[in-house]
PDB file of C-alpha atoms and ligand atoms in Angstrom:
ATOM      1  CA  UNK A   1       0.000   0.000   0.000  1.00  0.00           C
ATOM      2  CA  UNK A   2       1.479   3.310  -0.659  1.00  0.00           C
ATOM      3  CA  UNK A   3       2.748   4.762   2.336  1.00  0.00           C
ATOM      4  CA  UNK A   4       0.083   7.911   2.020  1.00  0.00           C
ATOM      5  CA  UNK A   5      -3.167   5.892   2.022  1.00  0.00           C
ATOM      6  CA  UNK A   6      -4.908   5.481   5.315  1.00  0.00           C
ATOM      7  CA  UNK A   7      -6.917   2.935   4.682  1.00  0.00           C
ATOM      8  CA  UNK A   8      -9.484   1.539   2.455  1.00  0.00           C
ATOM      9  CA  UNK A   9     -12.558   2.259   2.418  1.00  0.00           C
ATOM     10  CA  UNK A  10     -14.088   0.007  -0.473  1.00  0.00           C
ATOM     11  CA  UNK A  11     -12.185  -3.050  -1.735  1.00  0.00           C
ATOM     12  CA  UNK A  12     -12.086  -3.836  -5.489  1.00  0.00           C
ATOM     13  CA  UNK A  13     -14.393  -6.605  -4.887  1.00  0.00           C
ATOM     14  CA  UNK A  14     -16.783  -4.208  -2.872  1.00  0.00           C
ATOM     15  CA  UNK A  15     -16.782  -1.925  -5.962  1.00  0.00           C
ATOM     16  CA  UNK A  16     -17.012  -4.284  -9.024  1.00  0.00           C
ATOM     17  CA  UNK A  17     -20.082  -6.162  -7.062  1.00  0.00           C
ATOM     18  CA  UNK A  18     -22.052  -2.757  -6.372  1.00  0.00           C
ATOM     19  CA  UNK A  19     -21.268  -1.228 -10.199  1.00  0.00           C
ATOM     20  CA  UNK A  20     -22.638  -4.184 -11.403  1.00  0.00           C
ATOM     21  CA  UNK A  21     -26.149  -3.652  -9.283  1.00  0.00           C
ATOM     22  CA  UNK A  22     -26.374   0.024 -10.081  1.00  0.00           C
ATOM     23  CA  UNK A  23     -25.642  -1.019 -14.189  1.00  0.00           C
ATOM     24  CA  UNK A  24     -28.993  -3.643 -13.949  1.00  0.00           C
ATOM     25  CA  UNK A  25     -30.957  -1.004 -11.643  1.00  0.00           C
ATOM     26  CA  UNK A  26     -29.843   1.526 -13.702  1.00  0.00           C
ATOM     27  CA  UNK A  27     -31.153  -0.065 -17.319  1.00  0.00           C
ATOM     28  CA  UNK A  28     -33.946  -1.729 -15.761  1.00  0.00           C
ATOM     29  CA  UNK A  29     -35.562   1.678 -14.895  1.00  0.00           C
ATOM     30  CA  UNK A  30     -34.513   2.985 -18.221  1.00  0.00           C
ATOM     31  CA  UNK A  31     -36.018  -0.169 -19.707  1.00  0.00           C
ATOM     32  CA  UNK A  32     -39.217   0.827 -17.879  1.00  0.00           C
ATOM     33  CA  UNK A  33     -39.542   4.192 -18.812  1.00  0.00           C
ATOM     34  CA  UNK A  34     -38.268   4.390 -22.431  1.00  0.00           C
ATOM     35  CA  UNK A  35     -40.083   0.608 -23.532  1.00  0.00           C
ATOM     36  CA  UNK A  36     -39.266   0.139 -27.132  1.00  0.00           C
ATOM     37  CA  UNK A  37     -38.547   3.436 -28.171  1.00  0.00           C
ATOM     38  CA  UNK A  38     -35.253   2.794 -26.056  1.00  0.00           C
ATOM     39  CA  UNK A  39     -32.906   1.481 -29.022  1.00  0.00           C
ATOM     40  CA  UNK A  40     -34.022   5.077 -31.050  1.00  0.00           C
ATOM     41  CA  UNK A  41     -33.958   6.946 -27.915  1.00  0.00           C
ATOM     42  CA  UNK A  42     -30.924   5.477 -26.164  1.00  0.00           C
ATOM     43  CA  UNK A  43     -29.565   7.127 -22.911  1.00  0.00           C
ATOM     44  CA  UNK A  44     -26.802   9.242 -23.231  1.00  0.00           C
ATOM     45  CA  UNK A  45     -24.480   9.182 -20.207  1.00  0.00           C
ATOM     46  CA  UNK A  46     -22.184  11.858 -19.553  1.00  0.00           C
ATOM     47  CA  UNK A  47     -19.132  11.330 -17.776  1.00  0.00           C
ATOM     48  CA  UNK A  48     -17.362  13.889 -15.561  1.00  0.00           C
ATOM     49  CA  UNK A  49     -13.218  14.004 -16.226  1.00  0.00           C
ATOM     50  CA  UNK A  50     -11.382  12.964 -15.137  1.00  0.00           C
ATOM     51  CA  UNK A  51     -12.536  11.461 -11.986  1.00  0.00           C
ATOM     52  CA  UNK A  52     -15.441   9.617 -13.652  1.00  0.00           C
ATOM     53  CA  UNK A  53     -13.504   8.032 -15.974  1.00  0.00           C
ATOM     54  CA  UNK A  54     -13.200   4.379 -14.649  1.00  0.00           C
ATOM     55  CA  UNK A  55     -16.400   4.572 -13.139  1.00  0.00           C
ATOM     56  CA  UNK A  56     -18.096   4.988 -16.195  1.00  0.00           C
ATOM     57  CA  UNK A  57     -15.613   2.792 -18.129  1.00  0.00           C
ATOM     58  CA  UNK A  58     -16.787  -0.465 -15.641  1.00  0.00           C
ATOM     59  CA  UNK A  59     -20.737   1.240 -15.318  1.00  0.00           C
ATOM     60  CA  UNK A  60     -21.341   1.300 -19.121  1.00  0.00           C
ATOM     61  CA  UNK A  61     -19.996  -2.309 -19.261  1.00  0.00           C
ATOM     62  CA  UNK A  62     -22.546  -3.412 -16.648  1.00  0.00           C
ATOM     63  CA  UNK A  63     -25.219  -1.758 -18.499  1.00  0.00           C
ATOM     64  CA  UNK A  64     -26.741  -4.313 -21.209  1.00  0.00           C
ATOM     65  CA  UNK A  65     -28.899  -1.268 -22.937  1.00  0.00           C
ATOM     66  CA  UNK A  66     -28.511   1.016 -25.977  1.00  0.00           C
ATOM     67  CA  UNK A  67     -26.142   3.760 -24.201  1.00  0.00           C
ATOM     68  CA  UNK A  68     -24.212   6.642 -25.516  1.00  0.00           C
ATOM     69  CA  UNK A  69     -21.157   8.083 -23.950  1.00  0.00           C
ATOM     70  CA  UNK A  70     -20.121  11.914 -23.759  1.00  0.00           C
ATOM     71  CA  UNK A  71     -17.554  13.950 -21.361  1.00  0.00           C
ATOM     72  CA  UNK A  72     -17.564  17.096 -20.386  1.00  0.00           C
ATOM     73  CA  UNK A  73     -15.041  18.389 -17.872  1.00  0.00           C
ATOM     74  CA  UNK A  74     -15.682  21.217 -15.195  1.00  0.00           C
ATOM     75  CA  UNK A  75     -13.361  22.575 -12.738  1.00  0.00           C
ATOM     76  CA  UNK A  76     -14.443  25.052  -9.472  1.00  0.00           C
ATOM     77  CA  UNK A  77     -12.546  28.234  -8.742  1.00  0.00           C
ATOM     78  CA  UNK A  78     -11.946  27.267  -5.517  1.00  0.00           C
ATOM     79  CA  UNK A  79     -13.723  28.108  -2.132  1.00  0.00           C
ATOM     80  CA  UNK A  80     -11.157  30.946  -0.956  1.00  0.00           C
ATOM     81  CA  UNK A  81     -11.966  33.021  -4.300  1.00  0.00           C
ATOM     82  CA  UNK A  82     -15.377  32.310  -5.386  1.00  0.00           C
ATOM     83  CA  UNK A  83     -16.893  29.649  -3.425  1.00  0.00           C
ATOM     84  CA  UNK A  84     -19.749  27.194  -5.482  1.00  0.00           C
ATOM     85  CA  UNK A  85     -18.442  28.798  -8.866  1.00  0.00           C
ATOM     86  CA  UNK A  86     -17.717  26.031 -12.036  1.00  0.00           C
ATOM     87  CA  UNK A  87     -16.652  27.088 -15.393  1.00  0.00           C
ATOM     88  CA  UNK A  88     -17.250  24.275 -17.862  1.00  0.00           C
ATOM     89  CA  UNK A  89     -13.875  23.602 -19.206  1.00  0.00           C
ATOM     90  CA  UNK A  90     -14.902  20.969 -21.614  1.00  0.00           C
ATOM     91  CA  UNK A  91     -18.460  20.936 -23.067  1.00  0.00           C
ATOM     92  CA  UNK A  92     -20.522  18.574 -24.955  1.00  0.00           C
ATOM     93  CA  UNK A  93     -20.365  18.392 -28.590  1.00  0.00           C
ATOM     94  CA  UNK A  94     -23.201  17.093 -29.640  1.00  0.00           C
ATOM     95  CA  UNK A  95     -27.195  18.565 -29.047  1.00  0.00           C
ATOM     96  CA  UNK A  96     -28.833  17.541 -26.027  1.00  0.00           C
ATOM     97  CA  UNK A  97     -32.542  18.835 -26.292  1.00  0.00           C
ATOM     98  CA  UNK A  98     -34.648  15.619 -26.254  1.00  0.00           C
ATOM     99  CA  UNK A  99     -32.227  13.209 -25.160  1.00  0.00           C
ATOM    100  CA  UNK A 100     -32.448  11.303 -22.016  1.00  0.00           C
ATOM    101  CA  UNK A 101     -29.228  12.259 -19.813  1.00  0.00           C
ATOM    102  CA  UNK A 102     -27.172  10.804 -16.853  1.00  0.00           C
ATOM    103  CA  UNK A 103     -24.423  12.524 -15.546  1.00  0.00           C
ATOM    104  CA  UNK A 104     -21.841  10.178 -14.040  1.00  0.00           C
ATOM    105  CA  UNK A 105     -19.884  11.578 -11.182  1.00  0.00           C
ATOM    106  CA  UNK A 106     -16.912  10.166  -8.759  1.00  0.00           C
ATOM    107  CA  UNK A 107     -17.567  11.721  -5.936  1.00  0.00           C
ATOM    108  CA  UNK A 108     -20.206  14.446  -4.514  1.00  0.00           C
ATOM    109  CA  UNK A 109     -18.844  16.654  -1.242  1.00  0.00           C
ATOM    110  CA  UNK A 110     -20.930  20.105  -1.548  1.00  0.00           C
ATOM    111  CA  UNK A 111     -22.882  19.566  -4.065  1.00  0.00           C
ATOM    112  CA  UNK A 112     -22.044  22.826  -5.906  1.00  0.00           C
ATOM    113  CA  UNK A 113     -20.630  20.964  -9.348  1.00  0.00           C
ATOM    114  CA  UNK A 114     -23.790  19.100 -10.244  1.00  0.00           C
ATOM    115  CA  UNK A 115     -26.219  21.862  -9.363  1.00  0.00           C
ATOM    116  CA  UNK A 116     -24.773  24.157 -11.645  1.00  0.00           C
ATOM    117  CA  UNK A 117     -24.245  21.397 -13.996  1.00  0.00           C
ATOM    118  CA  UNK A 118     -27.950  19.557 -14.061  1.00  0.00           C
ATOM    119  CA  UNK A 119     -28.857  23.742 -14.275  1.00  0.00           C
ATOM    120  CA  UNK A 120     -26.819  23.886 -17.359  1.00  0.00           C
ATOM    121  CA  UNK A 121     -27.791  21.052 -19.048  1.00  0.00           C
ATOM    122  CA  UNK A 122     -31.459  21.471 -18.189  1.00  0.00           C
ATOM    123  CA  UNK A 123     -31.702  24.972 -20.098  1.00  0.00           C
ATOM    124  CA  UNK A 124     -30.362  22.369 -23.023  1.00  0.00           C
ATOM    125  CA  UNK A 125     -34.263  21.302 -22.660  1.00  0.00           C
ATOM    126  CA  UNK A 126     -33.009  17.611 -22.781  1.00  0.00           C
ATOM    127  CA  UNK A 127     -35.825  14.696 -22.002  1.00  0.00           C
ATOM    128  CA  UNK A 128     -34.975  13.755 -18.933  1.00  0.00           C
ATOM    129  CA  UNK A 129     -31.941  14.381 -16.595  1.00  0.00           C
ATOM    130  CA  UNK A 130     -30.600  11.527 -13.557  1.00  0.00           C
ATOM    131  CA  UNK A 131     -27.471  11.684 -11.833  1.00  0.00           C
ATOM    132  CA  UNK A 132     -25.347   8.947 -10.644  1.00  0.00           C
ATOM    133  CA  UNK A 133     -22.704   9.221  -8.607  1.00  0.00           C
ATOM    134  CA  UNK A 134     -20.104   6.656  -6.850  1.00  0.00           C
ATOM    135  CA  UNK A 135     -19.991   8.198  -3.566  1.00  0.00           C
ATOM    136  CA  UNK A 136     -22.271  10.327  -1.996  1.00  0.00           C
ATOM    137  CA  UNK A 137     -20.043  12.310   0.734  1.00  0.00           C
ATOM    138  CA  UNK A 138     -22.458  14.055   3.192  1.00  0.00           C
ATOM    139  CA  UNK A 139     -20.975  16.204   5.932  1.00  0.00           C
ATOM    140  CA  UNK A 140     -20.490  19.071   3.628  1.00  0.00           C
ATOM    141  CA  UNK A 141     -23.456  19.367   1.401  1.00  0.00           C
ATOM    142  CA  UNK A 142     -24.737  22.980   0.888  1.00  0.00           C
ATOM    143  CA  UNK A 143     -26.785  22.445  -2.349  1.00  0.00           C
ATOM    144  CA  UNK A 144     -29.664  20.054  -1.804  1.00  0.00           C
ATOM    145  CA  UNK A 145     -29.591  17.778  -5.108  1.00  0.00           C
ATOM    146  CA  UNK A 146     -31.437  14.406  -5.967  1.00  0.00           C
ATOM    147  CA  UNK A 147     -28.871  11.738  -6.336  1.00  0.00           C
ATOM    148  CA  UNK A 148     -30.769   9.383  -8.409  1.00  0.00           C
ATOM    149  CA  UNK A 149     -27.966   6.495  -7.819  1.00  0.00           C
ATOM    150  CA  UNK A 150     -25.719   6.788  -5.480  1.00  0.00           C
ATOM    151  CA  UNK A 151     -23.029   3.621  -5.137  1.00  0.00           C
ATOM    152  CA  UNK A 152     -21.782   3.942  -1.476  1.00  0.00           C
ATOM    153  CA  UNK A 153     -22.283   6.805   0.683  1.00  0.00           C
ATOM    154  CA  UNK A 154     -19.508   8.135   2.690  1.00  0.00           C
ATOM    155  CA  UNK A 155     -20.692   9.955   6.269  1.00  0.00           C
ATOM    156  CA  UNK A 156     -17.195  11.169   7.477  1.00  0.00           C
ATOM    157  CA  UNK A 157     -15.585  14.180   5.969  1.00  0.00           C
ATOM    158  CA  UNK A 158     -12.185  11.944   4.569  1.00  0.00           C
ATOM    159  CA  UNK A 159     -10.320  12.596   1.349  1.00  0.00           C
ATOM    160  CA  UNK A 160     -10.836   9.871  -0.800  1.00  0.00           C
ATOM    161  CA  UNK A 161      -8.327   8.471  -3.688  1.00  0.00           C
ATOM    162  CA  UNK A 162      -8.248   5.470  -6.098  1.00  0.00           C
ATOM    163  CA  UNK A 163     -10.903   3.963  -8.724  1.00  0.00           C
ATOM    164  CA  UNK A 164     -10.442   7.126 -10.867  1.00  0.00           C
ATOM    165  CA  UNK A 165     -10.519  10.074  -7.681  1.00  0.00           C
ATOM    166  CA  UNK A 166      -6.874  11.799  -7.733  1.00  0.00           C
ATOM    167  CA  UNK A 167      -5.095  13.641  -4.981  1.00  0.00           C
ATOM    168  CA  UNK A 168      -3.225  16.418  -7.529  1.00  0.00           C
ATOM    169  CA  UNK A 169      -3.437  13.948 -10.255  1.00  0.00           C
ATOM    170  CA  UNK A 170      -1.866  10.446  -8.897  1.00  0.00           C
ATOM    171  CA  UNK A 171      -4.064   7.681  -6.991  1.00  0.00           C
ATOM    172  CA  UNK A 172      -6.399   7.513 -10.072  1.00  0.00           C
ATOM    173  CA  UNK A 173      -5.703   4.173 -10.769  1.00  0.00           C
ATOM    174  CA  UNK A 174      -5.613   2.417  -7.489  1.00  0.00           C
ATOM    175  CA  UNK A 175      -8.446  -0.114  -8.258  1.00  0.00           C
ATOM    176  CA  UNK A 176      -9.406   0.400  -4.140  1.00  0.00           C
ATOM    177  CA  UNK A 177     -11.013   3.561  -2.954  1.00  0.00           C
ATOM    178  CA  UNK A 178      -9.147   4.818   0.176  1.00  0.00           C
ATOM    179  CA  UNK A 179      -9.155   7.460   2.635  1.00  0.00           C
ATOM    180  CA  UNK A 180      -5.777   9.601   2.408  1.00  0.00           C
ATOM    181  CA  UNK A 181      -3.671  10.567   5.402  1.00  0.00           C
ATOM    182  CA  UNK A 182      -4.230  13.775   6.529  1.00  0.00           C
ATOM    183  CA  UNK A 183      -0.807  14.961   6.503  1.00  0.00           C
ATOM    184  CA  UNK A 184      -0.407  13.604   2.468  1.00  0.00           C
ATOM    185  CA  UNK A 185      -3.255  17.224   1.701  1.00  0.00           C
ATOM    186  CA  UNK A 186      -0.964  19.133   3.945  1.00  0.00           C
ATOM    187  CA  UNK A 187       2.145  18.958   2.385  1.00  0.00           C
TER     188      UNK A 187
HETATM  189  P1  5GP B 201     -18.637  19.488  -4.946  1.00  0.00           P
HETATM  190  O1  5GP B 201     -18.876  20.496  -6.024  1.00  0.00           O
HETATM  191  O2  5GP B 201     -19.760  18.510  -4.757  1.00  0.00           O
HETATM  192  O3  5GP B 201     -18.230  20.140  -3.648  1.00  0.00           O
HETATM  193  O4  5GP B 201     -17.328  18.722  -5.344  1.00  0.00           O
HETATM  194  C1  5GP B 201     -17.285  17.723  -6.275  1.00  0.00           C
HETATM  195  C2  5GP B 201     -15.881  17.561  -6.781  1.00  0.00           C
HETATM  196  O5  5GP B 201     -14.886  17.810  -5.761  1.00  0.00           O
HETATM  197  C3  5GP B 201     -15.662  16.131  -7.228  1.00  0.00           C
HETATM  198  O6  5GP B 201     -15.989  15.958  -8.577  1.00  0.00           O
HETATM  199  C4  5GP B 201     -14.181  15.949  -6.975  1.00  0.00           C
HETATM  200  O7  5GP B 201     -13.464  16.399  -8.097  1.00  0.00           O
HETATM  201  C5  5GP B 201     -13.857  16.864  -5.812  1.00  0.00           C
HETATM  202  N1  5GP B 201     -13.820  16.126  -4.522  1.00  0.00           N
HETATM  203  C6  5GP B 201     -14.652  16.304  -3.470  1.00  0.00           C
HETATM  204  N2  5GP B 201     -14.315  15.469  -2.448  1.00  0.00           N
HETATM  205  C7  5GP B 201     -13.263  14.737  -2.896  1.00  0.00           C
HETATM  206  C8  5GP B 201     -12.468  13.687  -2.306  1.00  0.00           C
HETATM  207  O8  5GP B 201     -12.658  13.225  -1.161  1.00  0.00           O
HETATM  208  N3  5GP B 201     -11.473  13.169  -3.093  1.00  0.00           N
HETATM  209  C9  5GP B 201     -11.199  13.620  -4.349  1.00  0.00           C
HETATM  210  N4  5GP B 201     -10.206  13.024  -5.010  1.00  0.00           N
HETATM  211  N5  5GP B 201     -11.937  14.602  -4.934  1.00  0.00           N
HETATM  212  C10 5GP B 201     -12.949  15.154  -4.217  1.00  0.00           C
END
């Protein structure tokens, strides 16, 4: 284990077992909703980089629907400048009005990102829009936001690294999710 990890929070089994329940809940309620018109109306998920990345990579896989794939890629200005602000830094290229969208998130702490990004997209006038996220990390939520799937929900205020979350850009391809040491975010 690298010496800056804590400890783990969700083993690779732990994650591959509860991707593949949130892929079958996921197109079963899509299944439900879109009926046949699903394989002209397919889904379009919407990853978030980079974080989603591998989340989305295994999610899709456990998904055995028509799906789409985009990425778009936000970043915040930080909560010392500007708190809750997010500039898209990468947007869709492709029309979303009618379309059926889930976002696909790694992690949600304050919940600033995805309400100014379901805002975004929902002045797109798409279909429908659901968010799923990995983990849903509670202590510091300031926007109230429906998670539509959540895949484990973390209660303590840790850092989290590994399955595709980075602390400044390494960890992202532990295949463990782990809490970092505190003194690894001071240095
Ligand atoms: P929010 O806008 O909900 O406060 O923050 C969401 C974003 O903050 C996530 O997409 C992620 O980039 C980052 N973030 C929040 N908590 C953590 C964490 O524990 N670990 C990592 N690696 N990123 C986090």
């Amino acid at each position: 284990m690298h010496n800056e990890i804590e400890r783990i929070l969700f083993t690779e089994d732990q994650i591959a077992a509860r991707v593949r329940e949130l892929g079958q809940q996921i197109s079963r309620d899509y299944e439900q909703l879109l009926g046949e018109r699903i394989s002209h109306e397919p889904p379009l998920a919407i990853g978030l980089l980079r974080g989603a990345v591998i989340f989305l990579a295994d999610l899709a896989r456990a998904m055995p629907i028509p799906l789409e794939l985009a990425f778009m890629a936000l970043s915040s200005y930080g909560r010392s400048t500007s708190p809750g602000e997010v500039r898209v830094v990468k947007d869709l290229e492709i029309p979303v009005a009618g379309r059926h969208l889930l976002i696909v998130e790694d992690i949600v702490d304050t919940g600033q990102t995805l309400a100014h990004l379901t805002e975004l997209l929902r002045a797109r006038h798409p279909a429908s829009v659901k968010i799923c996220t990995l983990l849903d990390k509670t202590p510091r939520r300031t926007r109230s936001i429906k998670l539509d799937y959540v895949g484990f929900t973390l209660p303590e205020d840790a850092f989290v690294v590994g399955y595709g979350l980075d602390y400044a850009e390494r960890y992202r391809n532990l295949p463990y999710i782990a809490a970092l040491k505190q003194s690894a975010t001071r240095s």
